[in-house]
Coordinates of C-alpha atoms in Angstrom, one line a residue:
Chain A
X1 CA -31.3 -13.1 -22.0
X2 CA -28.5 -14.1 -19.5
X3 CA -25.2 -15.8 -20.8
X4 CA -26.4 -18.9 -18.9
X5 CA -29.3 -18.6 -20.3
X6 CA -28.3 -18.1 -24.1
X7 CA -26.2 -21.5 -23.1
X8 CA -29.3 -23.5 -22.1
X9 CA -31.5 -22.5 -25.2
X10 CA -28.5 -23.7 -27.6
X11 CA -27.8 -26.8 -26.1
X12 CA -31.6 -27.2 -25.9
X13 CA -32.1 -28.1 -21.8
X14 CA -35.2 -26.8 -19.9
X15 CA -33.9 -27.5 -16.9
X16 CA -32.5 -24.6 -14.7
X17 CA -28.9 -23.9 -13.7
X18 CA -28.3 -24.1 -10.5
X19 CA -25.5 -22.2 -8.1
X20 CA -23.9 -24.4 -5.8
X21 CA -20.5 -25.0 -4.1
X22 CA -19.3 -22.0 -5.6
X23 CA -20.0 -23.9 -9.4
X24 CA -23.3 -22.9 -12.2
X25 CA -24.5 -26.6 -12.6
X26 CA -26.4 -27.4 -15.7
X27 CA -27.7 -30.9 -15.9
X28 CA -27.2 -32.4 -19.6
X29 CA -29.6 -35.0 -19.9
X30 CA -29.3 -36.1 -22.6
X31 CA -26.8 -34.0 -24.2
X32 CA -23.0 -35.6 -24.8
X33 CA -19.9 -33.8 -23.5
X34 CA -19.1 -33.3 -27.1
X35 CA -22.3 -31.3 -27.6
X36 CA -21.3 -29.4 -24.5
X37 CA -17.3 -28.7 -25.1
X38 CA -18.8 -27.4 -29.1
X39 CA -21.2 -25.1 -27.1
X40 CA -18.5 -23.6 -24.7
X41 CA -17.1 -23.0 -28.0
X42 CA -19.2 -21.3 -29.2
X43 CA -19.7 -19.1 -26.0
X44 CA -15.6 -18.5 -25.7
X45 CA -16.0 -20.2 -22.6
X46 CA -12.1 -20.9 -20.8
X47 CA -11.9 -24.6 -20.3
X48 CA -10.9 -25.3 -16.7
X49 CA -10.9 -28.9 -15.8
X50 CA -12.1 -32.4 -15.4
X51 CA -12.7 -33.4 -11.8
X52 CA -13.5 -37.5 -11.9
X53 CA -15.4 -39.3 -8.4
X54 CA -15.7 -42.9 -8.3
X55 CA -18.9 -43.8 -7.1
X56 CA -20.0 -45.7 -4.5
X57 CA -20.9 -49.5 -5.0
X58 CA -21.3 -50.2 -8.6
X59 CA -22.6 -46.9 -9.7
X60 CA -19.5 -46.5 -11.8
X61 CA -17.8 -42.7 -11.9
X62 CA -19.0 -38.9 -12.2
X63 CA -17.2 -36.7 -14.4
X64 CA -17.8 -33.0 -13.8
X65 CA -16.4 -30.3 -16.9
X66 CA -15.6 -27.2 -15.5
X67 CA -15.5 -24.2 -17.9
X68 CA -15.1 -20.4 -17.0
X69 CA -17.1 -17.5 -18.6
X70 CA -16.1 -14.3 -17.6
X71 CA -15.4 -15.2 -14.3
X72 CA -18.5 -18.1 -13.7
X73 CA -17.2 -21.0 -13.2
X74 CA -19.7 -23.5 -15.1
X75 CA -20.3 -27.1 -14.2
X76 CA -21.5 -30.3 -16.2
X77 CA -21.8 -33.7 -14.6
X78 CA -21.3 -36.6 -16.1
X79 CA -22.5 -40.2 -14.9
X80 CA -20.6 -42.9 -16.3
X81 CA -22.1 -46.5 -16.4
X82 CA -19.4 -48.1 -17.8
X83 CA -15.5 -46.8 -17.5
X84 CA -15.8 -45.1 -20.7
X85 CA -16.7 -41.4 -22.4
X86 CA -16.2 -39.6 -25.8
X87 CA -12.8 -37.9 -25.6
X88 CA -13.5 -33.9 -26.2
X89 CA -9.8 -33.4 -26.7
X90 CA -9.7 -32.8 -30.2
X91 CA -12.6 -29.8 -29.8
X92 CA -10.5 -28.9 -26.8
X93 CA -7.2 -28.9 -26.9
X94 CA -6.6 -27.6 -23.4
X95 CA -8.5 -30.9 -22.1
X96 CA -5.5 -33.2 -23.0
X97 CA -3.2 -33.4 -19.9
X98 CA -6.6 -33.9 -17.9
X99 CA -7.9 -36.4 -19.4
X100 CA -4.7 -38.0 -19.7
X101 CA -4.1 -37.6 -15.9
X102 CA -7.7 -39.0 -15.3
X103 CA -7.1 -42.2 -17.6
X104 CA -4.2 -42.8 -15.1
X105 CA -6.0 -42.3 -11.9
X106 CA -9.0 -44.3 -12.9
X107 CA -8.6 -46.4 -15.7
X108 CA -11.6 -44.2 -17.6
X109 CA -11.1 -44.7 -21.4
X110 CA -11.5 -41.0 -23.5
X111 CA -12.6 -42.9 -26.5
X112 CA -11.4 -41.4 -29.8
X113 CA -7.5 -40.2 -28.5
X114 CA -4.1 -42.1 -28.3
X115 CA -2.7 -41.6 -25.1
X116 CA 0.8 -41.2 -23.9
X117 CA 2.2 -41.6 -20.3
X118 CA 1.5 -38.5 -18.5
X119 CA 2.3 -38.8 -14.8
X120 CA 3.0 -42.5 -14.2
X121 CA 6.2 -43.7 -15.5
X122 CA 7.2 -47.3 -17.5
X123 CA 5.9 -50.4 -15.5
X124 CA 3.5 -48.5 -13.3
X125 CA 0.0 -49.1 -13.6
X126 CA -3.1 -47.0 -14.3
X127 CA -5.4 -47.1 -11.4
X128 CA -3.4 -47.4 -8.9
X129 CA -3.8 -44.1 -7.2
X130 CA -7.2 -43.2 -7.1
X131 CA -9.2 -45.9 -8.0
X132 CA -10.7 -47.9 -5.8
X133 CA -10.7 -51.5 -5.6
X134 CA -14.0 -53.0 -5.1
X135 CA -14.6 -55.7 -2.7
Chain B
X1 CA 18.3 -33.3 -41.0
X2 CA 16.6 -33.2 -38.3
X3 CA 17.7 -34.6 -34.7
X4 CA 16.3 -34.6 -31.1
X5 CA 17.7 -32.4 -28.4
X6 CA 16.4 -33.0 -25.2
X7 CA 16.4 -30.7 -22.0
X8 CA 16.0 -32.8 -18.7
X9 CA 14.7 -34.1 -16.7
X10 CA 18.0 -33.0 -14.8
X11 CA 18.9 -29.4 -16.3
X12 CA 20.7 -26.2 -15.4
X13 CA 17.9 -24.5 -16.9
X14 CA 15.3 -26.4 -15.1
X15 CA 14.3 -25.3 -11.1
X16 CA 13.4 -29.1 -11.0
X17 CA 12.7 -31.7 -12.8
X18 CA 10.7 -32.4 -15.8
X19 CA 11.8 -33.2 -20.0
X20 CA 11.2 -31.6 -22.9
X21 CA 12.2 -33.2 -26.1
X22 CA 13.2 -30.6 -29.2
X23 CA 13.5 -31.7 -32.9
X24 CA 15.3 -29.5 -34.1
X25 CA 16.5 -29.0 -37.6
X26 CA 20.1 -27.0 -37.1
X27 CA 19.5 -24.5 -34.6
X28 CA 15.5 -24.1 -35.3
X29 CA 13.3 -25.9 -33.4
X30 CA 10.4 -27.7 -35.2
X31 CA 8.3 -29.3 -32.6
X32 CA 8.7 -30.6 -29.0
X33 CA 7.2 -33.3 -26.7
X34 CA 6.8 -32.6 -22.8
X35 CA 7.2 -35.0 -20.4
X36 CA 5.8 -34.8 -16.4
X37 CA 5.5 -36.9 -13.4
X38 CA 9.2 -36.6 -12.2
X39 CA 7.4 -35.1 -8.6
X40 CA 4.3 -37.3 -8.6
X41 CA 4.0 -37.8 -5.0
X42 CA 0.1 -39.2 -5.0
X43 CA -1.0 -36.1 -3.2
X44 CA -4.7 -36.3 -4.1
X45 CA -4.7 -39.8 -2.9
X46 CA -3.0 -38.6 0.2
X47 CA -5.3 -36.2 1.2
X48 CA -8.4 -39.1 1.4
X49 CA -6.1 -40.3 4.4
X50 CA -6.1 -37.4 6.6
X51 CA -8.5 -35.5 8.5
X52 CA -9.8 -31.7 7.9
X53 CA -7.0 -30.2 10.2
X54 CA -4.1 -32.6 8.5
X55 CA -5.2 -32.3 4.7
X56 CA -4.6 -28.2 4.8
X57 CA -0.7 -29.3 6.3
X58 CA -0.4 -31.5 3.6
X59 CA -1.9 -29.4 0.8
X60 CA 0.8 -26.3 2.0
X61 CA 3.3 -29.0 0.7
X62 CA 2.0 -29.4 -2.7
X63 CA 4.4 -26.1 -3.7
X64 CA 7.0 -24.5 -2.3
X65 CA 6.3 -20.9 -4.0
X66 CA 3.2 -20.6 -3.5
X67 CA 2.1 -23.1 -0.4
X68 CA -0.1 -20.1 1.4
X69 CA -2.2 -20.3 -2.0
X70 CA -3.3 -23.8 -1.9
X71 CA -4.6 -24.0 1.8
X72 CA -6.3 -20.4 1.1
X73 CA -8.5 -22.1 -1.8
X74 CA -8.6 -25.7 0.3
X75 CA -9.7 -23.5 3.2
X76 CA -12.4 -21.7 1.1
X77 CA -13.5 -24.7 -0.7
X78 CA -14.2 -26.7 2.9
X79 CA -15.9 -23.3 4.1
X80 CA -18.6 -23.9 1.4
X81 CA -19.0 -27.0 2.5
X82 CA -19.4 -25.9 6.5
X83 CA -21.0 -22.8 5.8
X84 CA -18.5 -20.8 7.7
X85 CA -17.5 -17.2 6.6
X86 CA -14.4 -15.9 7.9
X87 CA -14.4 -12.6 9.3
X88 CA -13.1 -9.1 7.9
X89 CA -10.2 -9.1 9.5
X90 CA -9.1 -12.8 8.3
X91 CA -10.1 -12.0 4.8
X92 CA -7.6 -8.7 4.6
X93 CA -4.7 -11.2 6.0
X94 CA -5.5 -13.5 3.7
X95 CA -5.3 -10.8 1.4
X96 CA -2.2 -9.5 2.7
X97 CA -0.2 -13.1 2.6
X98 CA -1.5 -13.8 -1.5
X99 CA 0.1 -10.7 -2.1
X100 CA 3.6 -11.1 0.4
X101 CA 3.5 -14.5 -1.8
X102 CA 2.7 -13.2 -5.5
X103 CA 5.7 -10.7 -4.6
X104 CA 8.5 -13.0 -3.2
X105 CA 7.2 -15.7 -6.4
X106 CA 7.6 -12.8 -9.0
X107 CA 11.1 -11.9 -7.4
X108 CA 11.7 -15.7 -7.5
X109 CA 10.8 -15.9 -11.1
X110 CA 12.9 -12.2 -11.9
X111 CA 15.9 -13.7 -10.6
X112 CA 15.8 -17.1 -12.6
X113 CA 14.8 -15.0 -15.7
X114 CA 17.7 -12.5 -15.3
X115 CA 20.6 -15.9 -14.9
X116 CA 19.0 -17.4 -17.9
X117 CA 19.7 -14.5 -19.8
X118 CA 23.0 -13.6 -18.8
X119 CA 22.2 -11.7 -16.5
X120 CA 24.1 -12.2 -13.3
X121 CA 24.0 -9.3 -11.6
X122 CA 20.7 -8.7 -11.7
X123 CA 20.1 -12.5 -10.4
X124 CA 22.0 -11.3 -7.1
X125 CA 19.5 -8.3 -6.8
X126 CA 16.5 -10.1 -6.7
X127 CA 17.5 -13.2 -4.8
X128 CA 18.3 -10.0 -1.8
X129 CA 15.3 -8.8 -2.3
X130 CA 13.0 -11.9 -2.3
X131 CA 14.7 -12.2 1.2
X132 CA 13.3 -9.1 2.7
X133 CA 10.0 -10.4 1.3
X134 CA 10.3 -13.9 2.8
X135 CA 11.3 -11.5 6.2
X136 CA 8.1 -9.9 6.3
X137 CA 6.2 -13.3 5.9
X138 CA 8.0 -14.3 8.6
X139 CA 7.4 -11.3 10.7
X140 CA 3.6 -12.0 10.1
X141 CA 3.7 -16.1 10.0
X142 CA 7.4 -17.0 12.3
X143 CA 7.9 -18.9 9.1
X144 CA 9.5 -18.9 5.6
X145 CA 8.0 -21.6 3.3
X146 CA 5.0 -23.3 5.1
X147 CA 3.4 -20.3 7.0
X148 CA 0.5 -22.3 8.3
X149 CA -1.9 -19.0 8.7
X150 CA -5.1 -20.6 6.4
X151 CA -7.2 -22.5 8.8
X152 CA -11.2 -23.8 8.4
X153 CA -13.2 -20.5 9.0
X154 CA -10.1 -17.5 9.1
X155 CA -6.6 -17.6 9.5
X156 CA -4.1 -18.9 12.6
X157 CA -2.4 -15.7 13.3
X158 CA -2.8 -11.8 13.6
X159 CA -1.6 -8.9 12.1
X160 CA -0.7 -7.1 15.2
X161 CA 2.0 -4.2 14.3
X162 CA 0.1 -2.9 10.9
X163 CA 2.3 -0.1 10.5
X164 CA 5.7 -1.9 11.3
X165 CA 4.9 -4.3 8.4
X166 CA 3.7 -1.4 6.2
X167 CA 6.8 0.3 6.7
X168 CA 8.5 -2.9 5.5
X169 CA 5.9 -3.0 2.4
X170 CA 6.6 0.5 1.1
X171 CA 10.7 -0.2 1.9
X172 CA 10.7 -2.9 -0.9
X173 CA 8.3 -1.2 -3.0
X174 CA 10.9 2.1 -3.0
X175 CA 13.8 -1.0 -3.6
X176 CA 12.0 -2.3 -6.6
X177 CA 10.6 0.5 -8.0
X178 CA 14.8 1.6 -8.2
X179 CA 16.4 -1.4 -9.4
X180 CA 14.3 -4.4 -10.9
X181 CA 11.2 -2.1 -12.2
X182 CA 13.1 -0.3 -14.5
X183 CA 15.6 -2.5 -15.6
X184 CA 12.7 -5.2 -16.4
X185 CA 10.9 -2.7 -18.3
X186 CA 13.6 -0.4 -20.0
X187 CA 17.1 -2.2 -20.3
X188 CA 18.1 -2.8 -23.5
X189 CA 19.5 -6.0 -22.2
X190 CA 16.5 -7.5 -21.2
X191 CA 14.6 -6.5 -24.7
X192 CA 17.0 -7.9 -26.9
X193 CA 17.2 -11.2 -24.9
X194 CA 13.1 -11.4 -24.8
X195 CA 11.4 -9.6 -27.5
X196 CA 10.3 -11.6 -30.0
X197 CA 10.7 -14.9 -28.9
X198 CA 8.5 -17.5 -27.1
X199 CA 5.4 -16.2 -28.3
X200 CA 2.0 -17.5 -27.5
X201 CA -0.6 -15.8 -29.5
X202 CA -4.1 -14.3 -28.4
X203 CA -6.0 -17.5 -30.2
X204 CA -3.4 -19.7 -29.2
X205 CA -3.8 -19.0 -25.3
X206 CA -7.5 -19.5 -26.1
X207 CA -7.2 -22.7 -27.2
X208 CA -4.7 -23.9 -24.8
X209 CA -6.8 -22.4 -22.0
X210 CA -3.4 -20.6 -20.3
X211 CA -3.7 -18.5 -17.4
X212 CA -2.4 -16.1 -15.5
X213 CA 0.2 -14.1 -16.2
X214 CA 1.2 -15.9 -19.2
X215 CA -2.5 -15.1 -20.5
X216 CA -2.4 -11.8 -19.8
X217 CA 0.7 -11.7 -21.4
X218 CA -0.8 -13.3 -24.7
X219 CA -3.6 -9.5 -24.3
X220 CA -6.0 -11.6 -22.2
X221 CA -7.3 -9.6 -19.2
X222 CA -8.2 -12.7 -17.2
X223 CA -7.3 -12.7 -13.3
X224 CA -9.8 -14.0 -10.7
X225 CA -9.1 -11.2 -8.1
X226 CA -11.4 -8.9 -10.5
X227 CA -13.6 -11.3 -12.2
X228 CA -14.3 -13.4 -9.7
X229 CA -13.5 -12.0 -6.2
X230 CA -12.4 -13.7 -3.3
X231 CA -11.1 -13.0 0.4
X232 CA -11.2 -9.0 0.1
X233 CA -10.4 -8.2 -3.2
X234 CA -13.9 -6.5 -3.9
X235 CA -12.1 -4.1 -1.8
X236 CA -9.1 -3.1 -3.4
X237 CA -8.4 -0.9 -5.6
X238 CA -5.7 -2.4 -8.4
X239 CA -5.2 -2.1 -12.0
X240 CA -4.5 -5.9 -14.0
X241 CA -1.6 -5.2 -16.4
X242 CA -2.4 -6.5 -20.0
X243 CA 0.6 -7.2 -22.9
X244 CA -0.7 -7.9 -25.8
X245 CA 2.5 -9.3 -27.7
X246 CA 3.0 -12.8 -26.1
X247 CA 6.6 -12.8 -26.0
X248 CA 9.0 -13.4 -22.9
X249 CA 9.5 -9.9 -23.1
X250 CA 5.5 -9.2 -22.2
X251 CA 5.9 -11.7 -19.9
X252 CA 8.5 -9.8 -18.0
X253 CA 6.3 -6.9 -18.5
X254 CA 3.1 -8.1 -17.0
X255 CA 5.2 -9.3 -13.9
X256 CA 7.5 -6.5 -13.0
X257 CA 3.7 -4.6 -13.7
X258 CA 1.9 -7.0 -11.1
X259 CA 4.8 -6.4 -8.7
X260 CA 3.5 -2.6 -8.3
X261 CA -0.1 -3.7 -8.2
X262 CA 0.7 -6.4 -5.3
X263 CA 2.3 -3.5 -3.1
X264 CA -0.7 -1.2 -4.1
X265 CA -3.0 -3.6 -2.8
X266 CA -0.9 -4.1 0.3
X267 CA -0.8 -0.9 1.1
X268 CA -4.2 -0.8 0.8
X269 CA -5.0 -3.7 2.8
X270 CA -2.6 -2.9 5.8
X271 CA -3.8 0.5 6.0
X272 CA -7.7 -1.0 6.1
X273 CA -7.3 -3.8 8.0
X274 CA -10.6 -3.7 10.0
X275 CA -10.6 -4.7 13.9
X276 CA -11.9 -8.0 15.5
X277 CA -11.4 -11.9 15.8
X278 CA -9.1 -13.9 13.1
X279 CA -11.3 -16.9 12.5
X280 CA -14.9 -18.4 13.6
X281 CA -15.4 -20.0 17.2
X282 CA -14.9 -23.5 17.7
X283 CA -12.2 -26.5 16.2
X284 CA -14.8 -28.7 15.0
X285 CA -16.7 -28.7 12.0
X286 CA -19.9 -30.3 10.6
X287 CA -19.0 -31.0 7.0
X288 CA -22.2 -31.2 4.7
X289 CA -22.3 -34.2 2.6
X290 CA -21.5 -33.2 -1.2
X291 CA -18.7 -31.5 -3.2
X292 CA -17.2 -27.5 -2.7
X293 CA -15.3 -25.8 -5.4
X294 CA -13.1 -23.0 -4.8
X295 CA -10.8 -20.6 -7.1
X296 CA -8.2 -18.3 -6.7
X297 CA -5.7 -16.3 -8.7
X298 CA -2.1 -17.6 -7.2
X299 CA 0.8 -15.8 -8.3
X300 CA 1.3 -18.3 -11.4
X301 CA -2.6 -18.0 -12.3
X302 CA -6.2 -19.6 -11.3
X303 CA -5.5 -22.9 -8.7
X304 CA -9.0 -24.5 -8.1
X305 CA -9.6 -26.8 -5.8
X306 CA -12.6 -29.5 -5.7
X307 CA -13.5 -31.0 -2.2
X308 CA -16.0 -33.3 -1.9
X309 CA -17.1 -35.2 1.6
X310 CA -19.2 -38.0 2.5
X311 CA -21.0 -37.9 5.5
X312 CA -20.0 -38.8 9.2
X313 CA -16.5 -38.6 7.5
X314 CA -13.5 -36.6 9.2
X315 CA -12.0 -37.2 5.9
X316 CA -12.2 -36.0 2.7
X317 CA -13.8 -38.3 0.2
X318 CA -11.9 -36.4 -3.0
X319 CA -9.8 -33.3 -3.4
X320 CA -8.5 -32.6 -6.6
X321 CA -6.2 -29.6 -7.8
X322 CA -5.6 -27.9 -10.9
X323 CA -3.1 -26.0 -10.8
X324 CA -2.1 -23.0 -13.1
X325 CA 1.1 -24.8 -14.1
X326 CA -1.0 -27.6 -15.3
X327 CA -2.9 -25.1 -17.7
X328 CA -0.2 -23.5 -18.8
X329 CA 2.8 -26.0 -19.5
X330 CA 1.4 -27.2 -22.6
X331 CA 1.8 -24.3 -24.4
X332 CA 5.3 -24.8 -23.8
X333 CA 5.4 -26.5 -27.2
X334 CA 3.7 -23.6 -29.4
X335 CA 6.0 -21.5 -27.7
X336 CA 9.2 -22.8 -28.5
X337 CA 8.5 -23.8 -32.6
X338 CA 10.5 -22.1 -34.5
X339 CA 12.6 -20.7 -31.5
X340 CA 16.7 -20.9 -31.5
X341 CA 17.9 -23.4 -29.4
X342 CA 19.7 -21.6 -27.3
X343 CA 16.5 -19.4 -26.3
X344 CA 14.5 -22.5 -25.0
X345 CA 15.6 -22.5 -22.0
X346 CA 14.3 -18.9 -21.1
X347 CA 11.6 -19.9 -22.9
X348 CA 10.4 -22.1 -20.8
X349 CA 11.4 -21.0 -18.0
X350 CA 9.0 -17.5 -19.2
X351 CA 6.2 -19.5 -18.1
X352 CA 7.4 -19.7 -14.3
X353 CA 6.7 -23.3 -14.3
X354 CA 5.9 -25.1 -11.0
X355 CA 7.0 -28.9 -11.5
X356 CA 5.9 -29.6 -8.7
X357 CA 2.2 -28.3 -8.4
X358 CA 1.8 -29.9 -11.9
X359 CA 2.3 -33.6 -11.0
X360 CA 1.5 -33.1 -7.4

């Protein structure tokens, strides 16, 4: 059995990985990011990053994890209905600048951190680089 | 009692600018809190306002080290996302300028490391050397900093004199191989100024997710060249220096190390460099609707890059960079508990932090 295979039957997903844009994608379902950052654990995978999209309309924001194994780069979307997602931070401790710098450029709550200031300074306000307005 | 020192955001020690706040209790430091943003420019959000030829100019700017790297892994990521493959000769130059670079960034960081310890002379040395290495990426490029040679689909300029630049390579290899080599790896100096301190441990750098050189300082063999090849690196032939202490001192190790393996793999990739065209036909691109990752191992460790475009656009919708600064800089903190004062600033500095690439 592969790597990305042993990954699948842990975190109990039928569905296949697939290769694209240079990335492994596995589709959670159903599965939280916390059940994910535990696996990647488990698997000694290198924590990478956090790339956040805002959506268009009122479809809300995709978060896609990024972890490395042995040189695969391994990716898990997200889908965010509300501005909100379990912080993994404390399973992770290389995911703290990221989600910190993500909170600022989006306004997306981790829920279950504190958060300090990371890039913006006193006064300035979160969101006001990357996020996009809706009319 | 314990008090805060802190260092920055404006310090000698520090290339530029950024804080870090020590409590200390006498000359032991107990804990410390970083502090970024000082060279936020809003790049991300920048690049959604320019066009696939501007984006890679403004994406060179994000660093001033290592400003080849980032339109190399902007320029593969929007390849995946056009389906272009640049040909063999364009992936040995890009091969050829990631190396120039890694060199004239390890020099960089030598020089720094050798003033920070006391080291003056030594400073002098490899500032003259990182010169003839900015020469010969000028020979190549006609520039110093910014050398414009990525491009969607190859790279803007040729190789055309092989063996004069070769004979350039194998000049500074002969340089360094008689005065910073040794005295990195033997001095007395340099080991009682370095061993011991700043260290990072194996489960640490796990945890922390480090990369680079400060990883494989920490006795973790990671480096993308090897695990996950890019450009023409399946066709080299190097060796990825391991230390498995996790001191400054392995730190200096691993780079004066990688130093020989960069003009190895120039060598290689000068003597190789296969014949035809630089880059694909054609100036414009159909981009395919959806997102393109891209890695690659800079001189500081892994920079990935995440484009995504939305279609019709001549624009992309999202670019986002990590870079291996932003990986690494936390560990800052583990690295300097329990250090002397006086050592932090080497100690950071061990990390060859980019302030820049980290706020972007």
């Amino acid at each position: 059995m592969s790597p990305l295979e042993s990954i699948s039957e842990r975190l109990g997903i039928t569905e296949p990985w697939v290769e694209k844009g240079g990335v492994h994608w596995l589709a959670p379902g159903a599965k939280s990011v916390r059940e994910v950052a535990q696996a990647m654990n488990e698997f000694n995978a290198r924590f990478v990053t956090i790339t956040a999209y805002q959506l268009p309309g009122d479809q809300g924001f995709r978060l896609e994890y990024h972890w490395d194994l042995n040189g695969q780069l391994l990716g898990f979307p997200f889908q965010l209905a509300a501005n909100s997602i379990e912080s993994i931070f404390d399973l992770c401790e290389a995911a703290d600048w990221i989600e910190r710098e993500i909170h600022e450029g989006f306004v997306i709550d981790f829920l279950g951190r504190e958060y300090e200031p990371l890039l913006l300074r006193q006064g300035d306000t979160p969101g006001v680089n990357l996020r996009e307005e809706k009319k | 009692m314990s008090y805060k020192i802190p260092m920055g955001p404006y310090h000698p020690g520090l290339e530029e600018p950024y804080k870090l706040d020590m409590i200390c209790e006498g000359e032991t430091v107990q804990d410390a809190k970083l502090h970024i943003g000082f060279n936020f420019r809003g790049i991300e959000h920048l690049a959604e306002t320019r066009n696939y030829i501007q984006v890679i100019a403004l994406m060179e700017r994000v660093c001033g080290i290592c400003s080849n790297i980032h339109t190399l892994t902007l320029c593969q990521a929007m390849e995946g996302l056009t389906g272009l493959t640049p040909p063999p000769r364009a992936k040995y130059i890009r091969v050829i300028m990631a190396e120039l670079e890694r060199l004239h960034s390890h020099v960089l960081w030598a020089g720094i490391a050798a003033k920070l310890m006391g080291f003056k002379t030594m400073f002098m040395t490899c500032f003259e050397l990182r010169e003839k290495v900015m020469d010969v990426l000028q020979a190549i490029s006609g520039n110093r900093v910014n050398y414009s040679m990525n491009r969607i689909g190859g790279v803007n300029r040729d190789i055309t004199d092989p063996p004069a630049i070769l004979a350039l390579v194998e000049a500074l290899e002969a340089e360094m191989a008689r005065t910073v080599i040794p005295i990195f790896t033997t001095s007395s100096t340099a080991r009682s100024r370095c061993a011991g301190i700043g260290v990072l441990t194996m489960e640490k750098a796990i945890s922390c997710g480090v990369v680079g050189p400060v990883a494989r300082a920490s006795g973790l063999p990671q480096d993308l060249r090897r695990a996950a090849p890019y450009a023409a690196y399946e066709e080299m032939e190097f060796d990825v220096p391991v230390q498995p202490d996790g001191d400054v001192r392995a730190r200096l190790l691993v780079r004066a190390l990688e130093i020989m393996e960069s003009c190895k793999i120039l060598r290689q990739a000068l003597a190789k460099l296969p014949p035809g065209e630089i880059h694909t036909e054609g100036e414009k691109f159909p981009f395919i609707t959806g997102t393109a990752t891209s890695r690659v191992e800079a001189p500081r460790g892994e920079v990935m890059y995440s484009v995504s475009w939305k279609e019709g656009s001549r624009n992309p919708a999202r670019v986002h960079v990590r870079t291996p600064t932003f990986a690494v800089m936390p560990a800052i903190r583990w690295m300097v508990q329990g250090a002397r004062l006086a050592d932090t600033p080497l100690i950071q500095a061990s990390i060859d932090p980019c302030y820049s690439c980290t706020d972007r």
